[in-house]
Amino acid sequence: MKPRVLVVEDEDEIAAFVQASLGAAGYDVVRAVDLRSATARFRERTPQLVILDLGLPDASGMEMIAMVRAQHRTPVIVLSAQTAEVDKIAALDLGADDYLTKPFGAGELLARVRVALRHAAVPQAGTAPVFVLDDLCIDVPAHRVTRGDRHVHLTPVEFRLLARLAVTPGRVVTHRQLLTDVWGAEYVDDTHYLRIHMGKLRAKLEDTPAEPRFLLTETGIGYRLAGE
Amino acid sequence: MRAARLTRFFVPLLLVLPVTAAAWYFDPLFSVAGAMLLYLLAVVWAAFFRGRFESVLTALLSVLAFNYFFLPPRHTFHIADSRSWLALIGLLLVSLTVAGLTARLREQKSRAERRAERSRQAHALAESLSLLSSVDEIGAIGLRAIHASFGMPCALVLQDVEGGPAMIAAVPDGARFDLNAARWSMTNRRPLGPATPDWSELACWCVPLQSPDGAFGAVMMTLDAAILPAPDAEDLGHLETLARQIGLAIQRERAQQARREALHAAESETVRNALLASISHDMRTPLAAIVGAASTLVEQADAVSPQDRARLLQGMLDEARRMTRTAENVLSLARLSASAGRALRTDWESVEEIIGTVVASVRQRDPALPLQVRVEPELPPLHVDSGLLGQLLGNLLDNAARHGGRSPVDMHACRRADVIDIVVRDHGPGLPRGIDPEKLFEPFVRGAKTAAAGYGLGLAICRHIALLHGGTLVAGNHPHGGAEFRLSLPVSAPVNAETPA
C-alpha cells in the first residue's frame, strides 16, 4: 500500500510542487488548505505523515501539531520561512519531527519524508540501541563507540550527548531538548556548554570537524545525527 | 552631636589642669612669667587644633587659674596691686589676641582644604560625566556627586515638552521639591535661595542649567541646618560648579543624540536607495533569465533538444537560488537598518559549526568549486547571530567563486590574541587595481560603473554585520596573488566558562 501523506499548505504553487514531487515518488497525497479542512482530512483519511505549513490562513500551524500529538504518533514535518527560527523551534519542541525551510528542493523534501516514515515504523520503546552509519558504531547499552576497529574514548558528557542524538538518528534535536536531556532543565540557557562539547565530540569522531559527516548542525535550531 | 558639644567645654578644662600642675611643679625654678608662657601655649594649642570657642574658654580659665595659683597673694582671687592687675590683663589680652589670630589661621587652612576638596570633586564629576551617554545616567551620577559633597537631598529638573519643569531624578529616591522654585529660577536664569538676592528665606537652593538658548533645567538642593548651619556664597558656588558640569554633560549628550539621529536618517536614505538599486538589478537579471528559459520551454517545447532542455532547467534553478540569496541580503539589510542592530539574535555559537554549515551549502550548489577549509581546533565559542554570520561568510564565498576566476578558494579560521580571524582568499586576479578596497563595501557600486562593479549589495551587508558584532571586515590583495577578505571578531568570555561534567 502506498503511504499516505497529508499536505497542509495554503499556497497553491508550493502545494502543487510538493504534491507533484511526492506523487512522482509513489506517495498517495491528500491536500488541505486550512486548519479546519486539515483536521477533517486527518480524521477521515488517517495519513501516515503530515507536511504542515506553519503560516495557515485561519490559525497557527502549532494548533495542528498539538491536535495531532494529543492522540497520535503520526510524524509531522513543518514548512516555514527562512527567518522564522523561533517558530521552528517552538514546533519541534511541541512535537513536530522535522522541518524544511523555504525554498527547499525536491531531494531534501523526499529525504526528510523517508526519515520520518522510517522512524515512525520503529516502535518508540524499543528504539535501536545500536546505531551504525558507515564505519561509526554507537552501542548505547554497552557505552561503546567505535570508528572502524578504533575505540573512541568519550567523557561521560560527550557520551550522553551522542547517545541522545543516536536515539533519534536523522532527526533534528533542538538545543533546548539536548540541554535538558543531557545536563538538566536548569541548564537550558547555557548553549555554550553544548558548543564546547559538540566541538570536542566532532574532534574525536569526524575526519574533518569543520565539514562533519555524522554530527550535523542545524543553524539556530539544534543538531542531528546523520541518518542515511 | 551632644557629645561634641560637651567636649567643647571639657577640652579647655583638660588643657588648663595639667598646665597648672606643670607650672606649679616648676614654680620654684620659674618666675611668674614662666607660668604665663605655659598658659599661653595651652591657648595657642586650643586655637589651632580645636577652634575659636575652645581657645577663648581656655584663655578665660587660664586667667582665673593664673590669678588663683600664681599671683600673690596665692590661693585667693584677690588682686593685691597694680602690677598684678597689669599682668592679669596682659595675659588676658595676649591670649585672646593669639587665640583670635590662630583660630583665623586655622579657619583659613580648613577653608583652603575644603576648596581644594571641592575642586577635586568638580573635576572628578566632569571626568565621570564625560564617559556617560544618556541623560538618565548623567542625572543619576551628577546627583550622587552633589549628595556625596553636601549630604543633603537634591534633584535634577529638566524642561518638559511644554517648557515647564519636570523632575527627572532625585537623590535619595522620592525626595520632594517645590517645582515653582525651579520654574522661577529657569525663567529668570538666576539661582535662588540663601546667599542670593531672591527667595533667601527658602530652605532650598535652586540653580538653573543654562545653554546659549536659555535655561533648560535646574538642580535643586534642600538645605538642612543640622548639616550646613550657615549656607554661604561659597557653598552656593560649589553647587553651581557641580550643576554646570551636569548641564554641560546633558547639552553634549543631547547634541550627540541629535547627530546620531541625523546620521541614522541619512543612513536609512542610503539603505533605501541601495535596496531599490539592488532590487532593480540583482533581482531583475535572474528573473529575466528565468522568464526567458521558462518561456522557451513552454512555447518551443517540441523544438528544444533534450540537452538544451536540461540546460535551461538547470539555469532556471541556479538563477532562482541566486535570487533567494539576494532576497535574504535585501531582507537582512532592511531589518538591520530599521532596528539599528537590535534585531540581532545572538547566542553562544561555534565558529566551526557556522563555517561548516556555510561550506556545506556552497558545496551543494557549486560542487565543482575547489574550496579548502581550515579551522583551528578548540576555538572558543562566540556570542554572535549565527544566521547573519553565516550570511556574511556565504556572501564572501560567493564573491570568491564569482570573481576568483574559478581559482581555488581558501577559508581559514584561527585565533589571534583576543580576536578570531576568518579569512576567505581566492587565487584569481585579485581586487581591481587603482581603487580603494573600502569602496567595495559601499552599499551599491555596481550601477556606478566603477572598477569595483559587480559586488552588489553583498559586501555592504557583510560590513554591516561585522560592525554589529563589534568586529571588522577588510579587503585586500594577498601578497602571493588573489583577493583576500578578513573578518575579525572579538572573543568575549562566557559568563560561566566552566562546564559541568
XYZ file of C-alpha atoms in Angstrom:
729
model
C 0.000 0.000 0.000
C 1.210 3.485 -0.847
C 1.987 5.608 2.247
C -0.499 8.457 2.532
C 0.779 11.996 3.128
C -1.411 14.925 4.200
C -0.086 18.220 2.829
C -1.445 21.255 4.711
C -0.443 24.294 2.652
C -2.494 27.320 1.637
C -0.237 28.480 -1.187
C -1.156 26.645 -4.389
C 2.272 26.963 -6.018
C 4.084 25.314 -3.119
C 1.385 22.683 -2.703
C 1.497 21.860 -6.432
C 5.233 21.255 -6.327
C 5.097 19.202 -3.127
C 2.192 17.129 -4.486
C 3.923 16.543 -7.810
C 7.191 15.579 -6.184
C 5.621 13.207 -3.636
C 3.267 11.757 -6.252
C 6.189 11.028 -8.563
C 7.968 9.269 -5.680
C 4.953 6.978 -5.195
C 3.121 8.537 -2.265
C -0.630 8.997 -2.030
C -1.091 12.726 -1.441
C -4.051 14.418 0.263
C -4.180 18.203 0.425
C -5.783 20.659 2.844
C -5.693 24.469 2.695
C -6.529 25.450 6.275
C -6.697 24.076 9.803
C -10.392 23.180 9.571
C -10.086 21.081 6.441
C -6.781 19.629 7.650
C -8.428 18.377 10.849
C -11.225 16.790 8.845
C -8.886 15.137 6.308
C -6.683 13.865 9.142
C -9.672 12.109 10.759
C -11.126 10.732 7.500
C -8.003 9.561 5.746
C -5.589 8.716 8.630
C -2.382 9.699 6.834
C 0.985 8.174 7.786
C 2.687 11.584 7.601
C 1.688 15.253 7.810
C 3.512 18.056 5.979
C 2.387 21.308 7.550
C 2.918 24.949 6.634
C 3.221 26.927 9.884
C 1.539 30.007 8.400
C -2.047 28.949 7.753
C -4.811 31.437 6.922
C -7.193 30.516 9.747
C -4.848 29.530 12.578
C -1.274 28.858 13.548
C 0.134 25.523 12.442
C 1.044 24.993 16.108
C -2.595 24.121 16.829
C -2.473 21.413 14.201
C 0.676 19.930 15.789
C -0.980 19.972 19.195
C -4.101 18.349 17.748
C -2.121 15.556 16.064
C 0.161 14.977 19.069
C -2.740 14.804 21.500
C -3.701 11.366 20.192
C -1.288 10.170 17.521
C 2.337 9.491 16.808
C 1.962 10.396 13.147
C 5.156 12.201 12.123
C 4.799 15.914 11.300
C 7.207 17.849 9.064
C 6.740 21.624 9.213
C 7.445 24.083 6.407
C 8.488 27.611 7.313
C 10.166 30.752 6.095
C 13.895 31.455 6.370
C 13.744 33.912 9.245
C 11.264 32.053 11.449
C 13.762 30.173 13.677
C 11.627 30.816 16.738
C 8.591 29.177 15.112
C 10.617 26.175 14.003
C 11.988 25.618 17.487
C 8.537 26.006 19.016
C 7.112 23.496 16.522
C 9.880 20.974 17.232
C 9.521 21.369 20.986
C 5.778 20.881 20.572
C 6.387 17.517 18.944
C 6.986 18.142 15.243
C 9.512 15.652 13.871
C 11.380 17.770 11.381
C 11.304 20.996 9.395
C 12.067 22.294 5.937
C 12.990 25.894 5.217
C 11.500 27.510 2.128
C 12.759 27.430 -0.528
C 13.651 23.746 -0.477
C 14.304 21.264 -3.247
C 12.565 18.007 -4.091
C 15.600 15.996 -2.978
C 15.539 17.486 0.525
C 11.783 17.008 0.795
C 11.908 13.321 -0.132
C 14.864 12.623 2.170
C 13.038 14.123 5.173
C 9.860 12.226 4.338
C 11.771 8.931 4.155
C 13.492 9.505 7.516
C 10.250 10.477 9.232
C 8.342 7.470 7.896
C 11.122 5.052 8.736
C 11.311 6.448 12.212
C 7.581 6.124 12.755
C 7.810 2.461 11.729
C 10.194 1.675 14.619
C 8.282 1.329 17.911
C 9.368 4.151 20.240
C 10.064 1.994 23.286
C 12.407 -0.359 21.505
C 14.472 2.286 19.730
C 17.508 0.581 18.248
C 20.163 0.919 20.968
C 22.948 0.293 18.488
C 23.450 2.909 15.796
C 25.603 2.134 12.771
C 26.455 4.523 9.934
C 29.365 3.758 7.616
C 32.220 2.834 9.964
C 30.745 4.637 13.001
C 29.116 2.385 15.583
C 27.403 3.703 18.718
C 26.458 0.916 21.130
C 24.380 2.757 23.724
C 23.814 -0.054 26.288
C 27.488 -1.085 26.192
C 28.668 2.563 26.379
C 30.919 1.825 23.438
C 31.700 3.977 20.421
C 33.944 2.776 17.592
C 35.072 4.009 14.220
C 36.245 1.053 12.174
C 38.257 -1.007 14.672
C 39.297 2.075 16.613
C 37.689 2.517 20.020
C 36.757 6.170 20.599
C 37.203 7.286 24.166
C 34.474 9.735 25.270
C 33.882 11.577 28.540
C 30.547 10.846 30.257
C 29.019 14.138 29.000
C 30.167 13.535 25.449
C 28.709 10.051 25.549
C 25.353 11.236 26.909
C 25.209 13.892 24.191
C 25.987 11.418 21.442
C 23.607 8.792 22.842
C 20.788 11.351 22.966
C 21.270 12.107 19.262
C 21.567 8.406 18.448
C 18.114 7.752 19.929
C 16.592 9.707 17.040
C 19.019 9.316 14.147
C 18.303 11.574 11.168
C 16.034 13.801 13.237
C 16.808 17.271 14.456
C 17.020 17.712 18.235
C 16.690 21.319 19.480
C 19.291 22.959 21.716
C 16.712 23.097 24.480
C 15.947 19.370 24.226
C 19.644 18.479 24.259
C 20.494 20.718 27.197
C 17.520 19.426 29.180
C 18.183 15.755 28.444
C 21.963 15.810 28.862
C 22.604 18.482 31.522
C 19.224 19.051 33.146
C 16.382 21.569 32.933
C 18.298 24.260 34.817
C 20.880 24.438 32.009
C 18.505 25.244 29.095
C 20.138 28.629 28.501
C 23.750 27.502 28.682
C 24.234 26.914 24.968
C 27.987 27.422 25.262
C 28.256 24.041 27.078
C 26.651 22.494 24.058
C 29.011 24.254 21.626
C 32.099 23.265 23.555
C 31.185 19.602 23.999
C 29.865 19.237 20.465
C 33.188 20.629 19.249
C 35.088 18.041 21.309
C 32.816 15.251 20.113
C 33.384 16.244 16.489
C 37.141 16.424 17.041
C 37.022 12.787 18.204
C 34.537 11.381 15.688
C 34.872 13.358 12.475
C 37.673 13.258 9.908
C 37.210 16.973 9.171
C 35.280 18.525 12.079
C 34.515 21.678 10.068
C 32.755 19.564 7.458
C 31.078 16.905 9.583
C 29.682 13.668 8.160
C 27.855 12.463 11.267
C 27.118 15.315 13.654
C 25.217 17.836 11.556
C 24.446 21.416 12.584
C 21.014 22.946 12.141
C 21.917 26.619 12.468
C 19.907 28.364 15.156
C 17.838 25.226 15.843
C 19.869 22.267 17.069
C 21.737 19.189 15.857
C 21.043 15.952 14.099
C 22.929 12.706 13.766
C 23.167 11.860 10.066
C 20.502 9.256 9.368
C 21.105 7.886 5.909
C 26.075 65.989 68.450
C 25.529 66.230 72.184
C 28.867 64.571 72.964
C 30.600 67.021 70.629
C 29.031 69.971 72.437
C 30.217 68.660 75.819
C 33.764 68.090 74.516
C 33.925 71.786 73.675
C 33.739 72.513 77.438
C 35.909 69.642 78.573
C 38.867 70.260 76.275
C 39.766 73.669 77.841
C 39.368 72.208 81.316
C 41.581 69.239 80.453
C 44.167 71.604 78.989
C 44.294 74.054 81.874
C 44.551 71.376 84.591
C 47.880 69.781 83.517
C 49.305 73.180 82.563
C 48.526 74.423 86.055
C 50.084 71.279 87.569
C 53.219 71.676 85.449
C 53.567 75.361 86.279
C 53.082 74.521 89.946
C 55.773 71.826 89.745
C 58.262 74.111 88.019
C 57.277 77.126 90.153
C 60.496 77.039 92.250
C 62.524 77.374 89.003
C 60.292 79.793 87.119
C 59.235 83.296 87.774
C 55.549 84.178 87.337
C 56.333 84.881 83.674
C 57.174 81.170 83.158
C 53.675 80.124 84.259
C 52.191 82.773 81.963
C 54.050 81.326 78.980
C 52.769 77.813 79.731
C 49.161 79.102 79.808
C 49.705 80.917 76.520
C 50.921 77.652 74.979
C 47.687 75.952 76.025
C 45.621 78.763 74.429
C 47.556 78.534 71.144
C 47.137 74.759 71.081
C 43.388 75.039 71.659
C 43.043 77.727 68.999
C 44.953 75.815 66.361
C 43.609 72.332 66.911
C 40.144 72.914 68.344
C 38.760 76.293 67.278
C 37.734 79.741 68.438
C 35.262 78.750 71.168
C 37.653 76.376 72.920
C 40.571 78.830 72.746
C 38.585 81.698 74.305
C 37.366 79.420 77.065
C 40.936 78.207 77.613
C 42.106 81.841 77.842
C 39.478 82.697 80.470
C 40.201 79.570 82.518
C 43.936 80.277 82.284
C 43.482 83.813 83.594
C 41.438 82.518 86.545
C 43.908 79.710 87.342
C 46.905 82.046 86.996
C 45.295 84.528 89.325
C 44.416 81.890 91.913
C 47.606 79.844 91.928
C 50.420 82.145 90.928
C 49.566 85.796 91.529
C 50.318 86.799 95.100
C 48.525 86.577 97.360
C 48.234 82.976 96.257
C 45.142 80.737 96.748
C 42.795 83.689 96.566
C 41.229 85.544 93.667
C 42.213 88.710 95.444
C 44.446 91.009 93.361
C 46.934 92.822 95.528
C 48.489 95.577 93.459
C 48.534 97.337 90.130
C 51.406 95.150 88.850
C 49.279 92.074 89.352
C 46.352 93.773 87.562
C 48.697 94.595 84.709
C 49.984 91.021 84.496
C 46.462 89.612 84.552
C 45.083 91.984 81.923
C 48.232 91.433 79.861
C 47.737 87.657 79.942
C 44.056 88.015 79.026
C 44.713 90.368 76.086
C 47.647 88.408 74.717
C 45.866 85.069 74.964
C 42.685 86.446 73.356
C 44.695 88.015 70.531
C 46.735 84.882 69.992
C 43.562 82.794 70.155
C 41.883 85.012 67.567
C 44.808 85.053 65.186
C 45.435 81.322 65.466
C 41.788 80.443 65.055
C 41.625 82.601 61.921
C 44.668 80.841 60.560
C 43.029 77.537 61.261
C 39.800 78.573 59.577
C 41.682 79.778 56.537
C 43.508 76.485 56.395
C 40.333 74.433 56.615
C 38.604 76.649 54.041
C 41.524 76.180 51.690
C 41.315 72.446 52.255
C 37.578 72.458 51.596
C 38.103 74.467 48.421
C 40.718 72.017 47.232
C 38.421 69.096 48.053
C 35.513 70.722 46.253
C 37.535 71.489 43.184
C 38.694 67.863 43.201
C 35.036 66.778 43.397
C 34.154 69.025 40.461
C 36.990 67.572 38.386
C 36.076 64.009 39.256
C 32.471 64.696 38.329
C 33.434 66.239 34.996
C 35.554 63.211 34.260
C 32.943 60.616 35.101
C 30.215 62.535 33.262
C 32.303 62.589 30.103
C 32.050 58.793 29.918
C 28.250 58.673 30.024
C 25.954 58.501 27.060
C 22.453 59.040 28.368
C 20.736 61.902 30.164
C 19.390 59.500 32.793
C 22.882 58.287 33.671
C 24.224 61.843 33.737
C 21.420 62.827 36.114
C 21.997 59.861 38.394
C 25.786 60.243 38.602
C 25.612 64.044 38.906
C 23.088 63.987 41.746
C 25.037 61.296 43.536
C 28.119 63.548 43.430
C 26.163 66.523 44.826
C 24.698 64.352 47.549
C 28.135 62.971 48.414
C 29.524 66.504 48.638
C 26.776 68.203 50.689
C 24.918 65.282 52.286
C 21.546 66.854 51.545
C 18.667 65.770 49.238
C 18.956 67.036 45.664
C 17.090 66.736 42.372
C 17.515 67.296 38.646
C 14.752 69.184 36.858
C 14.550 69.441 33.065
C 12.221 71.351 30.784
C 9.426 69.110 29.534
C 7.872 69.389 26.067
C 5.619 72.296 27.161
C 8.571 74.156 28.651
C 7.563 73.541 32.257
C 9.813 71.976 34.884
C 9.723 68.182 35.233
C 11.706 66.311 37.860
C 13.950 63.724 36.158
C 15.690 62.235 39.161
C 16.223 62.794 42.874
C 18.697 61.538 45.460
C 17.574 59.993 47.739
C 14.748 58.491 45.673
C 11.389 60.058 46.384
C 12.743 63.311 47.886
C 10.198 66.112 47.334
C 10.875 69.555 45.891
C 8.864 72.662 45.114
C 8.916 72.892 41.325
C 7.705 76.527 41.443
C 11.176 77.475 42.626
C 12.652 75.654 39.626
C 10.216 77.420 37.298
C 11.206 80.846 38.717
C 14.896 80.019 38.508
C 14.622 78.771 34.923
C 12.566 81.767 33.794
C 14.851 84.349 35.424
C 18.030 82.380 34.740
C 19.265 83.098 38.293
C 19.906 80.909 41.298
C 17.575 81.382 44.247
C 17.735 80.614 47.963
C 20.036 81.664 50.832
C 23.027 83.845 49.918
C 21.217 85.075 46.783
C 19.069 88.204 46.420
C 15.964 86.090 45.714
C 13.878 83.872 47.994
C 16.745 83.969 50.519
C 14.487 82.737 53.349
C 13.811 79.469 51.465
C 15.471 76.321 52.891
C 16.430 75.275 49.410
C 18.829 76.218 46.641
C 17.851 76.116 43.025
C 20.483 76.581 40.308
C 19.451 76.931 36.664
C 21.150 74.849 33.942
C 21.949 77.246 31.139
C 22.625 76.917 27.469
C 23.100 79.734 24.951
C 19.366 79.459 24.152
C 18.215 79.837 27.761
C 17.795 77.699 30.859
C 16.763 74.142 30.059
C 16.626 72.775 33.571
C 17.714 73.217 37.163
C 19.439 71.465 40.024
C 17.703 71.761 43.389
C 19.019 71.019 46.859
C 17.129 71.088 50.157
C 19.156 72.814 52.902
C 19.401 71.141 56.274
C 20.550 73.438 59.110
C 21.876 70.438 61.074
C 24.356 69.688 58.245
C 25.095 73.161 56.924
C 24.215 75.747 59.643
C 25.206 78.829 57.639
C 24.992 78.253 53.906
C 27.133 80.945 52.286
C 28.052 82.151 48.816
C 30.970 79.761 48.689
C 28.750 76.706 49.259
C 26.379 78.029 46.611
C 29.345 78.492 44.284
C 30.295 74.858 44.710
C 26.756 73.728 43.962
C 26.764 75.941 40.868
C 30.041 74.416 39.687
C 28.682 70.871 40.016
C 25.401 71.882 38.362
C 27.320 73.468 35.478
C 29.134 70.160 34.872
C 25.819 68.331 34.766
C 24.362 70.949 32.429
C 27.322 70.731 30.048
C 27.175 66.932 30.005
C 23.449 66.993 29.227
C 23.932 69.515 26.420
C 26.766 67.445 24.969
C 24.713 64.265 25.122
C 21.709 65.959 23.513
C 23.853 67.292 20.692
C 25.282 63.819 20.121
C 21.816 62.316 20.150
C 20.709 64.805 17.503
C 23.774 63.978 15.411
C 23.115 60.246 15.738
C 19.528 60.723 14.644
C 20.555 62.793 11.661
C 23.150 60.181 10.742
C 20.623 57.398 11.110
C 18.164 59.266 8.893
C 20.875 59.747 6.273
C 21.855 56.085 6.540
C 18.265 54.946 6.140
C 18.081 57.041 3.000
C 21.266 55.417 1.671
C 19.981 51.989 2.602
C 16.665 52.644 0.871
C 18.464 53.687 -2.303
C 20.724 50.650 -2.100
C 17.748 48.354 -1.673
C 15.952 49.855 -4.657
C 19.055 49.646 -6.803
C 19.645 46.066 -5.694
C 16.077 45.019 -6.391
C 16.224 46.578 -9.818
C 19.492 44.894 -10.748
C 20.238 41.855 -8.615
C 16.674 40.595 -8.975
C 15.800 41.650 -12.497
C 18.693 39.831 -14.124
C 17.895 36.367 -12.707
C 14.175 37.000 -13.280
C 14.829 37.792 -16.918
C 16.857 34.591 -17.243
C 14.124 32.521 -15.614
C 11.330 34.044 -17.705
C 13.403 33.536 -20.864
C 14.231 29.907 -20.123
C 10.726 29.005 -18.956
C 9.035 30.665 -21.941
C 11.387 28.839 -24.303
C 10.416 25.535 -22.711
C 6.692 26.351 -22.852
C 6.485 27.937 -26.305
C 9.057 25.890 -28.179
C 8.760 22.644 -26.286
C 8.974 20.454 -29.394
C 11.949 22.224 -30.928
C 14.238 22.173 -27.878
C 16.758 19.341 -27.789
C 16.936 17.224 -24.607
C 20.388 18.661 -23.804
C 19.155 22.269 -24.138
C 16.103 21.406 -22.143
C 18.226 20.117 -19.279
C 20.490 23.160 -19.503
C 17.601 25.611 -19.462
C 16.040 23.867 -16.461
C 19.326 23.856 -14.567
C 19.763 27.552 -15.396
C 16.320 28.324 -14.014
C 17.152 26.500 -10.799
C 20.517 28.276 -10.401
C 19.076 31.710 -11.081
C 16.181 31.137 -8.691
C 18.610 30.127 -5.962
C 20.711 33.201 -6.613
C 17.604 35.329 -6.272
C 16.827 33.658 -2.980
C 20.208 34.718 -1.625
C 19.726 38.264 -2.909
C 16.310 38.362 -1.268
C 17.899 37.263 2.013
C 20.502 40.021 1.760
C 17.877 42.643 0.998
C 15.721 41.468 3.882
C 18.628 41.408 6.329
C 19.784 44.868 5.365
C 16.274 46.250 5.680
C 15.746 44.508 9.014
C 19.100 45.577 10.474
C 18.976 49.174 9.317
C 15.397 49.568 10.536
C 16.255 48.302 14.009
C 19.796 49.707 14.287
C 21.148 46.334 15.431
C 18.502 45.469 17.966
C 17.351 42.636 15.707
C 20.467 40.543 16.408
C 19.589 37.103 17.723
C 22.819 36.299 19.496
C 23.772 33.139 21.301
C 26.974 31.259 22.054
C 27.937 29.786 18.703
C 30.782 27.664 17.408
C 32.837 29.151 14.573
C 33.476 25.639 13.304
C 29.744 24.965 13.026
C 28.914 28.224 11.299
C 31.687 27.671 8.776
C 30.636 24.041 8.371
C 27.050 24.986 7.551
C 28.069 27.675 5.070
C 30.604 25.437 3.349
C 28.077 22.598 3.105
C 25.563 24.827 1.344
C 28.186 26.292 -1.021
C 29.395 22.796 -1.906
C 25.811 21.725 -2.511
C 25.076 24.483 -5.016
C 28.548 24.572 -6.585
C 30.100 21.096 -6.218
C 32.901 21.877 -8.669
C 34.318 24.824 -6.691
C 37.809 23.937 -5.380
C 37.230 25.036 -1.801
C 39.638 24.297 1.019
C 38.642 24.843 4.644
C 40.879 25.008 7.705
C 39.523 25.710 11.176
C 41.929 25.824 14.091
C 40.822 23.292 16.735
C 39.372 24.419 20.079
C 38.354 27.940 19.069
C 36.270 29.486 21.869
C 32.529 29.940 21.257
C 31.484 33.433 20.113
C 28.434 35.394 21.160
C 27.010 36.106 17.703
C 23.954 35.871 15.466
C 24.726 32.620 13.643
C 22.261 33.293 10.823
C 23.780 36.667 9.965
C 27.357 35.474 10.351
C 26.576 32.556 8.049
C 25.133 35.005 5.558
C 28.288 37.120 5.751
C 30.580 34.135 5.118
C 28.282 32.818 2.378
C 28.494 36.162 0.579
C 32.301 36.134 0.842
C 32.464 32.625 -0.624
C 30.016 33.577 -3.400
C 32.205 36.554 -4.273
C 35.330 34.414 -4.290
C 33.601 31.896 -6.557
C 32.265 34.584 -8.892
C 35.290 36.912 -9.112
C 38.113 34.454 -8.465
C 38.080 33.032 -11.989
C 37.306 29.516 -10.676
C 40.653 29.512 -8.869
C 40.976 27.554 -5.591
C 39.310 29.279 -2.641
C 40.731 29.008 0.897
C 38.736 29.590 4.024
C 40.754 29.767 7.208
C 39.746 30.472 10.812
C 42.233 30.995 13.623
C 42.672 32.822 16.886
C 44.920 35.860 17.177
C 45.104 37.101 20.804
C 41.603 38.356 21.623
C 40.111 38.099 18.166
C 39.125 35.275 15.872
C 40.096 35.859 12.249
C 38.187 34.258 9.426
C 39.928 34.765 6.101
C 38.480 33.996 2.671
C 41.005 34.101 -0.127
C 40.913 33.202 -3.803
C 43.822 32.748 -6.208
C 42.308 34.755 -9.042
C 43.148 38.167 -10.496
C 42.632 39.923 -7.141
C 40.768 43.127 -6.415
C 40.706 45.718 -9.188
C 43.870 47.863 -9.105
C 43.723 51.566 -8.556
C 40.602 51.559 -6.453
C 40.278 51.909 -2.718
C 39.168 48.497 -1.383
C 36.904 50.376 1.035
C 34.766 51.370 -1.966
C 33.746 47.735 -2.312
C 31.790 47.959 0.926
C 29.648 50.879 -0.146
C 26.040 49.806 -0.495
C 25.851 49.993 -4.256
C 28.790 50.459 -6.578
C 27.602 48.266 -9.399
C 25.435 50.818 -11.175
C 28.189 53.409 -10.782
C 30.232 51.606 -13.456
C 33.355 51.825 -11.349
C 36.095 49.246 -11.426
C 34.594 47.743 -8.306
C 31.394 46.939 -10.142
C 29.975 43.510 -9.622
C 29.985 43.198 -5.875
C 26.429 44.474 -5.494
C 24.783 44.597 -2.139
C 26.575 41.572 -0.700
C 29.677 43.246 0.698
C 27.751 46.179 2.129
C 25.638 43.836 4.194
C 28.781 41.866 5.151
C 30.412 45.007 6.538
C 27.215 45.934 8.342
C 27.000 42.508 10.019
C 30.692 42.613 11.027
C 30.274 46.036 12.660
C 27.132 44.986 14.502
C 29.167 42.191 16.091
C 31.893 44.601 17.186
C 34.197 43.191 14.524
C 35.894 44.418 11.351
C 35.883 43.295 7.746
C 38.666 44.418 5.435
C 39.538 43.641 1.843
C 42.941 43.471 0.220
C 45.133 41.540 -2.164
C 47.218 38.651 -0.895
C 50.998 39.183 -1.436
C 51.048 35.981 -3.475
C 48.027 36.957 -5.552
C 44.278 36.722 -5.215
C 41.722 38.737 -3.293
C 41.552 38.339 0.470
C 38.744 39.278 2.837
C 39.469 39.201 6.550
C 36.735 39.156 9.175
C 37.927 39.741 12.753
C 35.554 39.134 15.648
C 36.330 39.865 19.314
C 36.413 36.925 21.715
C 34.335 37.502 24.809
C 34.354 35.143 27.743
C 31.142 33.283 28.576
C 29.650 34.289 31.904
C 30.459 30.850 33.240
C 33.081 29.137 31.145
C 33.277 26.088 33.394
C 31.144 23.261 32.102
C 29.610 20.759 34.490
C 30.687 17.228 33.658
